[in-house]
Short mmCIF file of C-alpha atoms in Angstrom, two decimals:
data_model
loop_
_atom_site.label_atom_id
_atom_site.label_comp_id
_atom_site.label_asym_id
_atom_site.label_seq_id
_atom_site.Cartn_x
_atom_site.Cartn_y
_atom_site.Cartn_z
CA MET A 259 -0.06 -0.04 0.19
CA SER A 260 1.67 3.86 -1.11
CA GLU A 261 1.76 6.11 1.61
CA ARG A 262 -0.84 8.86 -0.06
CA THR A 263 -2.83 5.77 -0.01
CA ALA A 264 -2.29 4.96 3.41
CA ARG A 265 -3.06 7.93 4.04
CA SER A 266 -6.38 8.19 2.70
CA ARG A 267 -7.53 5.25 5.01
CA TRP A 268 -6.67 7.03 7.96
CA ALA A 269 -8.42 9.99 6.34
CA GLU A 270 -11.88 7.21 5.95
CA ALA A 271 -11.55 6.11 9.10
CA PHE A 272 -11.55 9.80 10.61
CA ALA A 273 -13.97 11.17 8.81
CA ALA A 274 -16.34 7.85 10.46
CA LEU A 275 -15.44 8.76 13.48
CA GLY A 276 -16.74 12.33 13.22
CA SER A 277 -20.07 11.04 14.45
CA GLU A 278 -21.55 11.21 18.32
CA PRO A 279 -24.23 8.46 17.10
CA ARG A 280 -21.11 6.50 15.48
CA LEU A 281 -19.07 7.08 18.46
CA GLN A 282 -21.68 5.65 21.04
CA ILE A 283 -21.42 2.86 18.86
CA VAL A 284 -17.28 2.81 19.23
CA GLU A 285 -17.59 2.75 23.00
CA GLN A 286 -20.76 -0.05 22.42
CA LEU A 287 -18.07 -1.78 21.34
CA MET A 288 -14.97 -0.91 23.21
CA GLU A 289 -16.16 -3.18 25.74
CA GLY A 290 -15.41 -6.56 23.24
CA PRO A 291 -17.32 -7.58 20.25
CA VAL A 292 -21.45 -7.10 19.95
CA HIS A 293 -24.08 -8.31 17.95
CA CYS A 294 -26.36 -5.55 16.18
CA ARG A 295 -29.14 -6.16 18.07
CA GLU A 296 -27.19 -5.22 21.51
CA VAL A 297 -25.82 -2.21 19.40
CA LEU A 298 -29.80 -1.07 18.55
CA ASP A 299 -30.70 -1.58 21.83
CA GLY A 300 -28.01 0.30 23.61
CA LEU A 301 -28.79 3.85 20.81
CA LYS A 302 -31.74 5.57 20.72
CA LEU A 303 -31.50 5.45 16.91
CA SER A 304 -33.99 3.01 14.82
CA GLN A 305 -32.73 0.34 13.11
CA PRO A 306 -31.88 1.87 9.68
CA ALA A 307 -30.13 4.67 11.33
CA VAL A 308 -27.87 1.76 13.06
CA SER A 309 -27.74 -0.09 9.88
CA TYR A 310 -26.21 3.25 8.56
CA HIS A 311 -23.68 4.05 10.83
CA LEU A 312 -22.67 1.01 11.89
CA GLY A 313 -22.10 0.83 7.75
CA LYS A 314 -19.67 3.49 7.94
CA LEU A 315 -17.74 2.51 10.24
CA GLU A 316 -16.94 -0.55 8.57
CA ARG A 317 -16.21 0.50 5.16
CA ALA A 318 -13.82 3.27 7.08
CA GLY A 319 -11.96 0.06 8.37
CA VAL A 320 -13.18 0.87 12.00
CA LEU A 321 -15.89 -2.30 12.34
CA GLN A 322 -15.35 -5.40 11.15
CA LYS A 323 -18.61 -7.73 11.06
CA GLU A 324 -17.71 -11.64 11.52
CA ARG A 325 -21.17 -13.79 10.77
CA LYS A 326 -22.45 -15.51 14.44
CA GLY A 327 -24.39 -18.34 12.90
CA THR A 328 -28.10 -15.79 11.89
CA ARG A 329 -26.57 -12.80 13.70
CA ASN A 330 -24.35 -10.42 12.73
CA CYS A 331 -20.99 -9.38 14.95
CA TYR A 332 -18.75 -6.68 15.49
CA ARG A 333 -15.77 -5.59 17.14
CA ILE A 334 -13.50 -2.35 16.28
CA GLU A 335 -10.57 -2.82 14.23
CA ARG A 336 -7.80 -4.23 16.20
CA ARG A 337 -5.30 -1.50 14.57
CA LEU A 338 -7.26 1.58 15.81
CA GLU A 339 -8.00 -0.75 19.19
CA CYS A 340 -5.19 1.13 21.47
CA ILE A 341 -5.72 4.89 19.11
CA LEU A 342 -9.13 4.96 20.58
CA LYS A 343 -9.04 3.45 23.95
CA SER A 344 -5.60 6.00 24.42
CA CYS A 345 -8.67 8.72 24.27
CA ARG A 346 -9.94 7.61 27.06
CA LYS A 347 -10.10 7.95 30.60
CA GLU A 348 -9.73 4.96 32.55
CA ASP A 349 -14.08 5.54 34.38
CA GLY A 350 -14.36 5.64 30.55
CA SER A 351 -15.08 8.79 29.39
CA TRP A 352 -13.47 10.22 26.51
CA ILE A 353 -10.62 12.49 26.80
CA THR A 354 -11.35 16.52 26.72
CA LEU A 355 -9.39 18.51 24.13
#
């Protein structure tokens, strides 16, 4: 992968994180893999809105989707996990910029 391509992939990932609902999804997934239904139950959004945000995060390389039987399970991409954890305090709240 060229440097420019790598840079554009990082830009896409950071752009996908630029939404409060998507950051809420990331918060849920920082505890470990989560089924799609659990993400939906944890947010006050419609099912189509949650699907949209999950898809956006997946296409940007922030999440990985795994099929578990008839359900989709999501987890944070391992390469981003350390970066995202470094943005949060021990109590789980976000570090203030």
